[in-house]
Coordinates of C-alpha atoms and ligand atoms in Angstrom, one line a residue:
M1 CA -15.4 1.6 13.3
P2 CA -14.5 3.2 9.8
Q3 CA -14.4 7.2 9.5
T4 CA -15.9 7.5 6.7
P5 CA -18.5 5.7 4.5
A6 CA -16.5 3.2 2.2
G7 CA -15.3 4.5 -1.1
P8 CA -12.3 5.2 -3.6
S9 CA -9.5 6.1 -1.0
A10 CA -8.5 8.8 -3.5
P11 CA -10.3 11.3 -5.8
Q12 CA -10.5 9.7 -9.0
K13 CA -8.9 12.8 -10.9
C14 CA -5.7 12.7 -8.6
A15 CA -5.4 9.6 -7.4
Q16 CA -2.2 9.1 -9.0
Q17 CA -0.9 12.1 -7.0
W18 CA -2.4 11.2 -4.2
A19 CA -0.7 8.3 -4.3
A20 CA 2.6 9.5 -5.0
L21 CA 2.4 11.7 -1.9
A22 CA 1.2 8.8 0.4
E23 CA 4.7 7.1 -0.7
H24 CA 6.5 10.3 -0.4
R25 CA 5.1 10.8 2.8
E26 CA 6.4 7.3 3.8
K27 CA 10.1 8.0 2.9
L28 CA 10.0 11.2 4.9
G29 CA 9.2 9.5 8.1
D30 CA 9.9 11.0 11.4
L31 CA 11.7 13.6 9.8
H32 CA 11.6 17.1 12.4
L33 CA 11.8 20.8 11.4
R34 CA 14.9 21.0 13.1
E35 CA 16.6 18.6 10.4
L36 CA 14.9 20.8 7.6
F37 CA 16.0 24.1 9.0
A38 CA 19.4 22.7 9.7
A39 CA 19.7 21.5 6.1
D40 CA 19.2 24.9 4.9
P41 CA 19.6 28.3 6.9
Q42 CA 17.6 30.0 4.0
R43 CA 14.4 28.2 4.9
G44 CA 12.9 30.8 7.1
S45 CA 12.9 33.3 4.5
R46 CA 12.6 31.1 1.3
Y47 CA 9.2 29.5 2.7
T48 CA 7.7 33.1 2.7
L49 CA 4.9 34.7 0.9
Q50 CA 3.4 37.9 0.3
V51 CA -0.2 39.0 -0.1
G52 CA -0.9 42.0 -0.5
D53 CA -0.2 43.2 3.4
L54 CA -0.2 39.6 4.3
Y55 CA 3.1 38.3 4.7
L56 CA 3.2 34.7 5.5
D57 CA 5.6 32.3 6.8
Y58 CA 5.0 28.5 6.0
S59 CA 8.6 27.3 7.0
K60 CA 7.5 25.9 10.1
H61 CA 5.8 23.5 7.6
L62 CA 6.4 19.7 7.3
V63 CA 7.7 20.0 3.6
T64 CA 10.1 20.1 1.3
D65 CA 10.4 21.7 -2.0
E66 CA 9.4 18.1 -3.3
T67 CA 6.4 18.0 -0.9
L68 CA 4.9 21.7 -2.8
E69 CA 5.5 20.4 -5.9
L70 CA 3.7 16.7 -5.1
L71 CA 0.9 19.3 -3.9
R72 CA 0.8 21.5 -6.7
S73 CA 0.5 18.1 -9.3
L74 CA -2.6 17.3 -6.9
A75 CA -3.9 20.5 -7.4
E76 CA -3.4 20.3 -10.6
A77 CA -4.7 17.2 -11.3
A78 CA -7.7 17.9 -9.5
D79 CA -8.3 21.2 -11.8
V80 CA -8.9 23.4 -8.6
A81 CA -8.6 26.0 -10.9
G82 CA -11.1 25.1 -13.4
L83 CA -13.6 24.8 -10.6
R84 CA -12.3 28.2 -9.1
D85 CA -12.9 29.8 -12.7
A86 CA -16.3 28.3 -13.0
M87 CA -16.9 29.9 -9.8
F88 CA -15.8 33.5 -10.8
R89 CA -18.0 33.1 -13.9
G90 CA -20.9 32.7 -12.1
E91 CA -21.3 28.9 -13.0
K92 CA -23.5 26.9 -11.0
I93 CA -20.8 25.2 -9.3
N94 CA -23.1 24.3 -6.2
V95 CA -24.8 21.2 -8.1
T96 CA -27.1 20.0 -5.1
E97 CA -28.7 23.4 -5.1
D98 CA -28.1 24.1 -8.7
R99 CA -26.7 27.9 -7.9
A100 CA -24.0 30.0 -8.6
V101 CA -21.3 30.5 -6.0
L102 CA -20.6 34.6 -6.1
H103 CA -19.4 35.9 -3.1
T104 CA -16.6 37.4 -5.2
A105 CA -19.3 39.3 -6.8
L106 CA -19.8 41.7 -3.8
R107 CA -16.5 43.1 -4.0
A108 CA -16.5 43.3 -7.7
P109 CA -15.9 47.2 -9.0
R110 CA -18.6 49.0 -10.2
G111 CA -17.7 48.5 -13.8
A112 CA -17.1 44.6 -13.7
V113 CA -19.7 42.3 -15.7
I114 CA -21.0 38.7 -13.6
E115 CA -23.8 37.2 -15.1
V116 CA -26.1 34.7 -13.9
D117 CA -28.5 33.4 -15.9
G118 CA -27.5 36.4 -18.3
V119 CA -28.1 39.1 -16.1
N120 CA -25.0 40.7 -15.0
V121 CA -25.3 40.8 -11.2
V122 CA -22.8 43.7 -10.5
P123 CA -25.2 46.8 -10.9
E124 CA -27.6 45.3 -8.3
V125 CA -24.5 45.1 -5.8
H126 CA -23.9 48.2 -6.3
A127 CA -27.5 49.2 -6.1
V128 CA -27.6 47.3 -2.5
L129 CA -23.9 48.4 -1.2
D130 CA -25.2 52.5 -2.3
K131 CA -28.6 52.3 -0.5
M132 CA -27.0 50.5 2.4
A133 CA -24.4 53.5 2.4
G134 CA -27.2 56.2 2.2
F135 CA -29.2 54.3 5.8
A136 CA -25.8 53.7 7.2
D137 CA -25.4 57.4 7.5
R138 CA -28.7 59.0 8.1
V139 CA -28.3 56.3 11.6
R140 CA -24.9 57.4 12.2
S141 CA -25.8 60.9 12.0
G142 CA -28.6 60.7 13.9
A143 CA -31.3 61.8 10.8
W144 CA -32.5 58.5 11.0
T145 CA -34.9 58.6 14.1
G146 CA -36.9 56.5 15.9
H147 CA -41.2 56.4 16.2
T148 CA -40.9 59.1 19.0
G149 CA -38.3 61.4 17.2
K150 CA -35.4 60.6 19.1
R151 CA -32.0 59.6 17.3
I152 CA -31.4 55.8 17.1
R153 CA -28.0 55.1 19.6
N154 CA -28.7 51.7 19.5
I155 CA -27.8 49.0 17.0
V156 CA -29.3 45.6 17.3
N157 CA -28.7 42.4 15.1
I158 CA -30.7 39.3 15.2
G159 CA -30.0 37.0 12.7
I160 CA -27.7 32.9 13.6
G161 CA -24.7 31.7 11.4
G162 CA -23.8 33.3 8.3
S163 CA -26.2 35.9 9.2
D164 CA -24.5 36.5 12.7
L165 CA -21.1 35.5 12.8
G166 CA -20.0 37.5 9.9
P167 CA -20.6 40.8 11.1
A168 CA -20.7 39.8 14.7
M169 CA -16.9 39.0 14.2
A170 CA -16.2 41.7 11.8
Y171 CA -17.4 44.1 14.4
E172 CA -15.2 43.1 17.0
A173 CA -12.1 43.1 14.5
L174 CA -12.7 46.9 13.5
R175 CA -14.0 47.9 16.9
S176 CA -11.4 50.8 17.3
Y177 CA -13.0 52.2 13.9
T178 CA -16.4 52.3 15.0
Q179 CA -18.4 55.3 16.2
R180 CA -18.5 54.6 19.7
D181 CA -21.3 56.8 20.6
L182 CA -23.4 53.7 19.0
T183 CA -24.1 50.4 20.6
V184 CA -23.9 47.2 18.5
R185 CA -25.6 43.9 19.5
F186 CA -25.8 40.9 18.2
V187 CA -28.7 38.4 19.1
S188 CA -28.7 34.7 17.1
N189 CA -29.0 32.2 20.5
V190 CA -33.0 30.8 19.9
D191 CA -32.7 31.2 24.3
G192 CA -34.8 34.1 25.3
A193 CA -31.6 35.1 27.6
D194 CA -29.6 35.9 24.7
L195 CA -32.4 38.6 23.4
H196 CA -33.4 39.3 26.9
E197 CA -29.5 40.8 28.3
A198 CA -28.7 42.6 25.1
V199 CA -32.2 44.6 25.2
R200 CA -32.6 45.4 28.8
D201 CA -30.3 48.2 29.8
L202 CA -31.6 49.7 26.1
D203 CA -34.0 52.4 25.3
A204 CA -36.5 51.5 22.9
A205 CA -37.0 54.6 21.3
E206 CA -32.9 54.7 20.7
T207 CA -32.9 50.7 19.3
L208 CA -33.0 49.6 15.8
F209 CA -33.4 45.6 15.3
I210 CA -32.0 44.7 12.0
V211 CA -33.3 41.5 11.0
A212 CA -30.9 39.9 9.5
S213 CA -32.2 35.8 7.6
K214 CA -31.1 35.4 3.9
T215 CA -34.6 32.3 4.3
F216 CA -36.4 34.3 6.6
T217 CA -37.7 31.3 7.7
T218 CA -35.1 30.5 10.2
I219 CA -36.9 29.6 13.3
E220 CA -34.3 31.2 15.5
T221 CA -34.3 34.4 14.2
I222 CA -37.9 35.0 13.0
T223 CA -38.8 34.0 17.0
N224 CA -36.2 36.6 18.1
A225 CA -37.4 39.2 16.1
T226 CA -41.1 38.2 16.9
S227 CA -39.7 38.8 20.6
A228 CA -37.8 42.1 19.8
R229 CA -40.8 43.5 17.9
D230 CA -43.2 42.8 21.2
W231 CA -40.2 44.5 23.0
L232 CA -40.5 47.5 21.2
L233 CA -43.8 47.9 20.7
G234 CA -44.4 47.1 24.8
R235 CA -41.8 49.9 25.7
L236 CA -43.2 52.0 23.4
G237 CA -46.6 51.8 23.8
A238 CA -47.0 51.9 20.6
G239 CA -48.9 49.7 17.8
Q240 CA -47.4 48.1 14.7
E241 CA -46.6 51.6 12.7
A242 CA -43.7 51.8 15.4
V243 CA -42.0 48.9 13.3
A244 CA -41.0 50.8 10.6
K245 CA -38.9 53.2 12.0
H246 CA -37.5 50.7 14.2
F247 CA -37.2 47.5 12.1
V248 CA -35.2 46.8 8.7
A249 CA -34.7 43.4 7.2
L250 CA -31.4 42.2 5.5
S251 CA -33.3 39.0 3.6
T252 CA -33.6 37.4 -0.3
N253 CA -36.8 36.7 0.5
A254 CA -39.2 40.1 0.2
E255 CA -42.7 38.3 0.6
G256 CA -41.2 36.5 4.2
V257 CA -39.8 39.6 5.4
A258 CA -43.6 41.7 3.9
D259 CA -45.4 38.7 6.1
F260 CA -43.4 40.2 9.4
G261 CA -44.6 43.3 8.8
I262 CA -41.4 45.2 7.9
D263 CA -41.7 47.3 4.8
V264 CA -39.8 46.5 2.2
E265 CA -38.7 49.4 1.2
N266 CA -36.0 49.1 4.8
M267 CA -35.3 45.9 3.2
F268 CA -31.8 45.1 1.6
E269 CA -31.3 43.1 -0.5
F270 CA -28.7 40.0 -1.6
W271 CA -29.6 36.9 -3.7
D272 CA -29.3 32.9 -3.6
W273 CA -25.7 33.1 -5.4
V274 CA -24.7 34.2 -2.1
G275 CA -24.1 31.5 0.7
G276 CA -25.1 32.4 4.0
R277 CA -21.4 31.9 5.3
Y278 CA -20.2 33.8 2.7
S279 CA -22.2 36.7 3.2
Y280 CA -21.0 39.2 5.4
D281 CA -19.6 41.9 2.3
S282 CA -23.2 41.4 1.6
A283 CA -26.3 43.3 2.8
I284 CA -25.7 41.0 5.6
G285 CA -23.0 43.3 6.4
L286 CA -25.4 46.7 7.3
S287 CA -24.7 46.2 10.8
L288 CA -21.1 46.5 10.2
M289 CA -21.4 49.3 7.8
I290 CA -22.7 51.6 10.3
A291 CA -20.6 51.2 12.9
I292 CA -17.6 51.7 11.0
G293 CA -18.7 53.9 8.0
P294 CA -19.5 52.9 4.5
D295 CA -16.1 54.3 3.3
R296 CA -14.1 51.7 6.0
F297 CA -16.5 49.1 4.5
Q298 CA -15.7 50.0 0.9
E299 CA -11.8 49.4 2.1
M300 CA -12.9 46.1 3.7
L301 CA -13.9 44.8 0.7
D302 CA -11.5 46.2 -1.7
G303 CA -9.3 43.9 0.8
F304 CA -11.9 41.0 -0.5
R305 CA -11.2 42.0 -3.4
L306 CA -7.1 41.9 -3.8
V307 CA -6.8 38.6 -2.6
D308 CA -9.9 37.3 -5.0
E309 CA -7.7 38.5 -7.5
H310 CA -4.3 37.1 -6.5
F311 CA -6.2 33.4 -6.2
R312 CA -8.1 34.0 -9.3
T313 CA -4.3 35.0 -11.3
A314 CA -1.3 34.2 -9.3
P315 CA 0.4 31.4 -10.1
L316 CA 0.4 28.3 -8.5
E317 CA 4.2 28.6 -6.9
Q318 CA 2.4 31.8 -5.3
N319 CA -1.4 31.4 -4.6
V320 CA -1.5 31.8 -0.8
P321 CA -5.3 30.4 -0.8
F322 CA -3.6 27.1 -2.6
L323 CA -1.2 26.9 -0.9
L324 CA -2.9 26.9 2.9
G325 CA -5.5 24.9 1.6
L326 CA -2.8 21.8 0.1
L327 CA -0.7 22.2 3.3
G328 CA -4.3 21.4 5.4
L329 CA -5.0 18.6 3.3
W330 CA -1.2 17.7 3.3
Y331 CA -1.8 17.1 7.5
G332 CA -5.5 15.3 7.2
Q333 CA -4.6 12.8 4.5
F334 CA -1.5 11.7 5.3
F335 CA -0.7 12.7 9.0
D336 CA -3.9 11.8 10.2
A337 CA -4.4 15.0 11.9
Q338 CA -8.0 15.7 12.5
A339 CA -8.5 19.2 14.1
H340 CA -7.2 22.1 13.0
A341 CA -6.4 25.1 15.6
V342 CA -6.7 29.1 14.3
L343 CA -4.8 31.4 16.9
P344 CA -5.2 35.2 16.7
Y345 CA -2.7 37.1 18.8
S346 CA -4.9 39.8 18.6
H347 CA -8.2 40.7 21.5
Y348 CA -9.6 42.3 18.0
L349 CA -9.9 38.7 16.6
S350 CA -12.0 37.1 19.3
K351 CA -14.4 36.3 17.5
F352 CA -12.4 34.7 14.1
T353 CA -12.3 31.1 14.7
A354 CA -15.7 31.1 15.6
Y355 CA -16.5 32.8 12.0
L356 CA -13.7 30.3 10.4
Q357 CA -15.9 27.9 11.7
Q358 CA -19.0 28.0 10.3
L359 CA -16.9 28.6 6.8
D360 CA -14.8 25.9 6.9
M361 CA -17.1 23.3 8.8
E362 CA -20.1 24.1 7.1
S363 CA -18.4 23.9 3.6
N364 CA -16.2 20.9 3.7
G365 CA -17.8 19.0 6.3
K366 CA -19.3 16.4 3.9
S367 CA -19.0 12.9 3.1
V368 CA -20.6 12.2 0.0
Q369 CA -18.8 13.6 -3.6
R370 CA -20.5 16.0 -5.7
D371 CA -21.8 13.3 -7.7
G372 CA -23.5 11.5 -4.3
N373 CA -21.0 9.0 -4.4
P374 CA -19.3 8.2 -0.7
V375 CA -15.9 9.7 -0.3
G376 CA -13.1 7.3 1.2
W377 CA -10.6 9.9 2.7
T378 CA -11.5 12.6 5.1
T379 CA -12.6 15.5 4.4
G380 CA -12.7 19.3 6.5
P381 CA -10.8 19.4 9.7
V382 CA -12.5 20.3 13.2
V383 CA -11.4 23.8 13.4
W384 CA -10.9 25.7 16.5
G385 CA -9.2 28.1 18.5
T386 CA -9.4 31.4 20.9
P387 CA -6.4 34.4 20.8
G388 CA -3.1 33.0 21.2
T389 CA -2.8 34.1 24.9
N390 CA -5.1 32.9 26.4
G391 CA -4.7 29.5 24.9
Q392 CA -1.3 29.4 26.1
H393 CA -2.6 29.3 29.7
A394 CA -5.5 26.5 29.1
Y395 CA -5.1 24.0 26.3
Y396 CA -1.7 24.9 24.8
Q397 CA -0.3 22.1 26.9
L398 CA -2.3 19.9 24.9
L399 CA -0.6 21.5 21.7
H400 CA 3.1 21.0 22.6
Q401 CA 3.3 17.6 24.5
G402 CA 0.1 15.4 23.8
T403 CA -0.1 13.2 21.3
K404 CA -2.3 14.5 18.5
T405 CA -0.8 16.6 15.5
I406 CA -3.0 19.7 15.6
P407 CA -1.4 22.3 12.7
A408 CA -2.2 25.6 13.7
D409 CA -2.0 29.2 12.1
L410 CA -0.9 31.9 14.0
I411 CA -1.7 35.2 13.4
G412 CA -0.5 38.8 14.7
F413 CA 0.4 42.5 14.3
A414 CA 3.1 44.7 13.8
K415 CA 1.0 47.8 15.4
P416 CA -1.9 47.5 18.0
V417 CA -4.6 49.6 16.5
G418 CA -7.1 51.5 18.5
D419 CA -6.3 54.5 20.7
L420 CA -4.7 52.3 23.4
A421 CA -2.8 54.3 26.2
P422 CA 1.0 54.2 25.9
G423 CA 1.7 51.8 28.4
L424 CA -0.8 50.0 26.8
V425 CA 0.9 50.1 23.8
A426 CA 3.9 49.3 25.3
Q427 CA 2.4 46.1 25.9
H428 CA 2.4 44.9 22.0
D429 CA 5.7 44.2 22.2
L430 CA 5.4 41.3 25.1
L431 CA 1.8 39.7 22.9
M432 CA 4.7 39.3 19.3
A433 CA 6.5 37.9 21.9
N434 CA 4.7 35.2 23.0
L435 CA 3.5 35.1 19.1
F436 CA 6.9 34.2 18.1
A437 CA 8.3 32.3 21.1
Q438 CA 4.9 30.1 20.7
A439 CA 6.3 29.0 17.2
Q440 CA 9.3 28.0 18.1
A441 CA 8.2 26.0 20.3
F442 CA 5.8 24.3 18.1
A443 CA 8.8 23.7 16.0
F444 CA 12.0 23.0 17.6
G445 CA 10.5 21.9 21.0
K446 CA 13.3 21.1 23.5
T447 CA 15.2 18.1 23.3
A448 CA 16.1 15.7 26.5
D449 CA 19.7 16.7 26.5
E450 CA 19.1 20.5 26.7
V451 CA 16.7 19.6 29.3
R452 CA 19.8 17.7 31.3
A453 CA 22.0 20.5 30.6
E454 CA 19.5 22.7 32.3
G455 CA 20.5 20.4 35.7
V456 CA 17.4 19.1 35.6
A457 CA 16.1 16.2 37.5
E458 CA 16.1 12.7 35.7
F459 CA 13.0 11.6 36.0
Q460 CA 11.8 14.9 35.3
V461 CA 13.4 14.9 32.0
P462 CA 10.9 13.1 29.7
H463 CA 8.0 15.2 31.7
R464 CA 9.9 18.5 30.8
T465 CA 10.6 18.0 27.0
F466 CA 9.0 19.4 23.7
R467 CA 9.1 16.9 21.3
G468 CA 8.7 19.9 18.6
N469 CA 7.4 19.1 15.1
H470 CA 4.1 20.8 15.5
P471 CA 3.3 22.4 11.9
T472 CA 2.1 26.3 12.1
T473 CA 1.7 28.8 9.4
M474 CA 2.3 32.5 10.3
V475 CA 0.5 35.6 8.5
L476 CA 1.8 38.5 10.0
A477 CA 0.5 42.3 8.8
E478 CA 1.5 45.3 10.3
E479 CA -2.6 46.3 10.9
L480 CA -5.6 45.0 11.9
T481 CA -7.5 47.3 9.3
P482 CA -10.7 46.8 7.2
S483 CA -8.7 46.1 4.4
V484 CA -6.5 43.8 5.9
L485 CA -9.7 41.9 7.9
G486 CA -11.2 41.6 4.2
Q487 CA -7.9 39.9 3.0
L488 CA -8.0 37.5 5.5
V489 CA -11.3 36.0 5.5
A490 CA -10.8 36.2 1.3
L491 CA -7.7 34.3 2.2
Y492 CA -10.3 31.5 4.3
E493 CA -12.4 31.5 1.4
H494 CA -10.4 30.1 -1.0
K495 CA -8.6 27.7 1.1
V496 CA -11.3 26.0 2.0
F497 CA -12.5 26.4 -1.8
V498 CA -9.0 24.9 -2.8
Q499 CA -9.9 21.8 -0.3
G500 CA -13.4 21.0 -1.2
A501 CA -12.3 20.9 -4.7
I502 CA -9.4 18.5 -4.0
W503 CA -12.1 16.0 -1.8
N504 CA -14.7 16.7 -4.5
I505 CA -17.4 18.0 -2.4
D506 CA -20.0 20.5 -2.6
S507 CA -18.1 23.5 -0.3
F508 CA -21.9 25.0 -1.1
D509 CA -24.4 23.3 0.2
Q510 CA -25.1 22.2 3.7
W511 CA -27.5 20.0 3.9
G512 CA -26.2 18.3 7.3
V513 CA -28.3 21.1 9.1
E514 CA -31.2 20.3 8.2
L515 CA -32.5 16.4 10.1
G516 CA -31.9 18.7 13.2
K517 CA -34.5 21.5 12.7
V518 CA -37.7 19.1 11.5
L519 CA -36.9 17.2 14.2
A520 CA -36.8 20.0 16.6
K521 CA -40.3 21.0 15.5
K522 CA -41.2 17.5 16.1
I523 CA -40.8 17.7 19.7
E524 CA -41.3 21.0 20.8
P525 CA -44.9 20.5 20.5
V526 CA -44.6 17.3 22.9
L527 CA -42.8 19.5 25.8
L528 CA -45.5 21.6 25.4
T529 CA -48.5 19.2 25.7
G530 CA -47.3 15.6 26.2
E531 CA -49.5 13.9 23.5
G532 CA -47.6 13.4 19.7
G533 CA -44.4 11.4 21.4
D534 CA -45.1 8.0 19.5
H535 CA -42.5 8.7 17.4
L536 CA -39.5 9.1 19.8
D537 CA -36.9 6.4 20.8
S538 CA -37.0 5.3 24.2
S539 CA -34.1 8.1 25.4
S540 CA -35.9 10.5 23.8
A541 CA -39.3 10.0 25.3
T542 CA -37.5 9.1 28.6
L543 CA -35.8 12.7 28.4
V544 CA -38.6 14.8 27.5
A545 CA -41.0 12.9 30.1
K546 CA -38.2 14.5 32.4
Y547 CA -38.1 17.6 31.3
R548 CA -41.5 18.3 32.1
A549 CA -41.4 16.9 35.1
L550 CA -38.8 19.4 36.0
R551 CA -40.8 22.4 34.2
G552 CA -44.3 20.7 36.1
R553 CA -46.3 20.1 33.0
Ligands
F6P601 O1 -29.2 26.6 9.5 C1 -27.5 26.8 8.8 C2 -27.8 28.0 8.3 O2 -28.3 27.6 7.1 C3 -26.9 28.5 7.4 O3 -26.0 28.2 6.6 C4 -26.7 30.0 7.5 O4 -25.7 31.0 7.7 C5 -27.9 30.0 8.6 O5 -28.5 29.2 8.5 C6 -28.8 31.2 8.9 O6 -29.6 31.2 8.0 P1 -30.5 32.7 7.6 O7 -29.7 33.3 7.3 O8 -31.3 32.2 6.6 O9 -31.6 33.0 8.4

């Protein structure tokens, strides 16, 4: 079965450069990283770049100077820079939704001018940031009280997808910067267990719900928010009037917010030109801002902006998002790599890869071009991963000795953050030793001769041999600060952009999530009543009947 619908075998604009890369790939054959390093003693320092606080080592990639040149020509022919500039200018590059794509405006400085339909959006961005800061300060200081007059100690963000993953990831990442006497939780799953576990030990009088939904129509979020409101009013024994002190909304849909019963005064706005998965530095980040404070939030935005500027202005040879995008494409197209692992060596980044899954896979999991014609090439990879050391004792076996090519990003920090006890600080060298060791093992492996030299019995030699040649990028920074987090996220946002531009897909729509939503709406009443299931296929009809029987219906 074809992996992609039939289409031309390369994007039209850059077909020639694509063919040149295919030919180059043929020529490289089984070239090993061991050979590349042996041929160039400077490789480990030469194939590096710095953007802001991020040091990038891409020497352990299966590329030569020629490969990099060919990849850059591909980006040039595809006019990635042209699309990038159109994005920064506020042009409607999300063609299927006819929308501008301006998450970069969310971190623009106060005086900047970025227009959408002739209106400068920067003042609105800062007005919302100011309103968020005022609110965050009141919650943090205890000036904002609940219905009974008690100060707020618990924040529960209710949202899903981009309205959950970003703030949840960043809250974990920056936990050591948070106001520790605030409890911050995130509810996303429509499984009632999620909300139940999030609120069961909370005092309703001290709890603030932040309902985060761009559209304010997402069924999971509205369902959870409704249940949260019932829980709150039930616990307080209060009427609707208590909602104003315990619910705020983050949305583009003022009408929907008002219909739900939240005072639009307590709504923090954003705009249709902010994609859900690009939104956590908008009002969607309110829970994070409450947790870390407005100043730290601003530092994070500054980090984003630093990489935006780099992406916009750095020459191709030094442009890190271009490089990362092109390297990913190199393996996807010419090594048949279907997956990409992101392996942070930081406990605080435990949700980082889950966040990137939406960013990358919802953006680039597409199989038609911008004009609707099918692609004839593979597009976005399966992005996965967990913090590195845990992975080492789980799935790294497959990475080292399995049959697949899975390029990986390894992320580490020189200094531990937080108020760790001295003994725990000392553990950091061990963590980092693991990081560097894995990168080494992935690249160079261990030959059969090396294994034999250790006196290993011959029958075990093939089992204990490591082929190596697994490409990795190492990203190293001094410390995981708010700014560094912003820099990292922006790096991936723009990497995804570069790839989508070359694949000629619309990275900013997400029609693929719609069908399931529509079908679920049709199935739900059948589960309840058993009626109206005539449209169901035989498998679904049998499953529904089984479910109803198990529920005793
Ligand atoms: O279903 C996918 C999606 O539309 C995401 O793109 C989005 O981040 C998420 O749902 C949540 O949407 P909303 O913020 O409108 O509730």
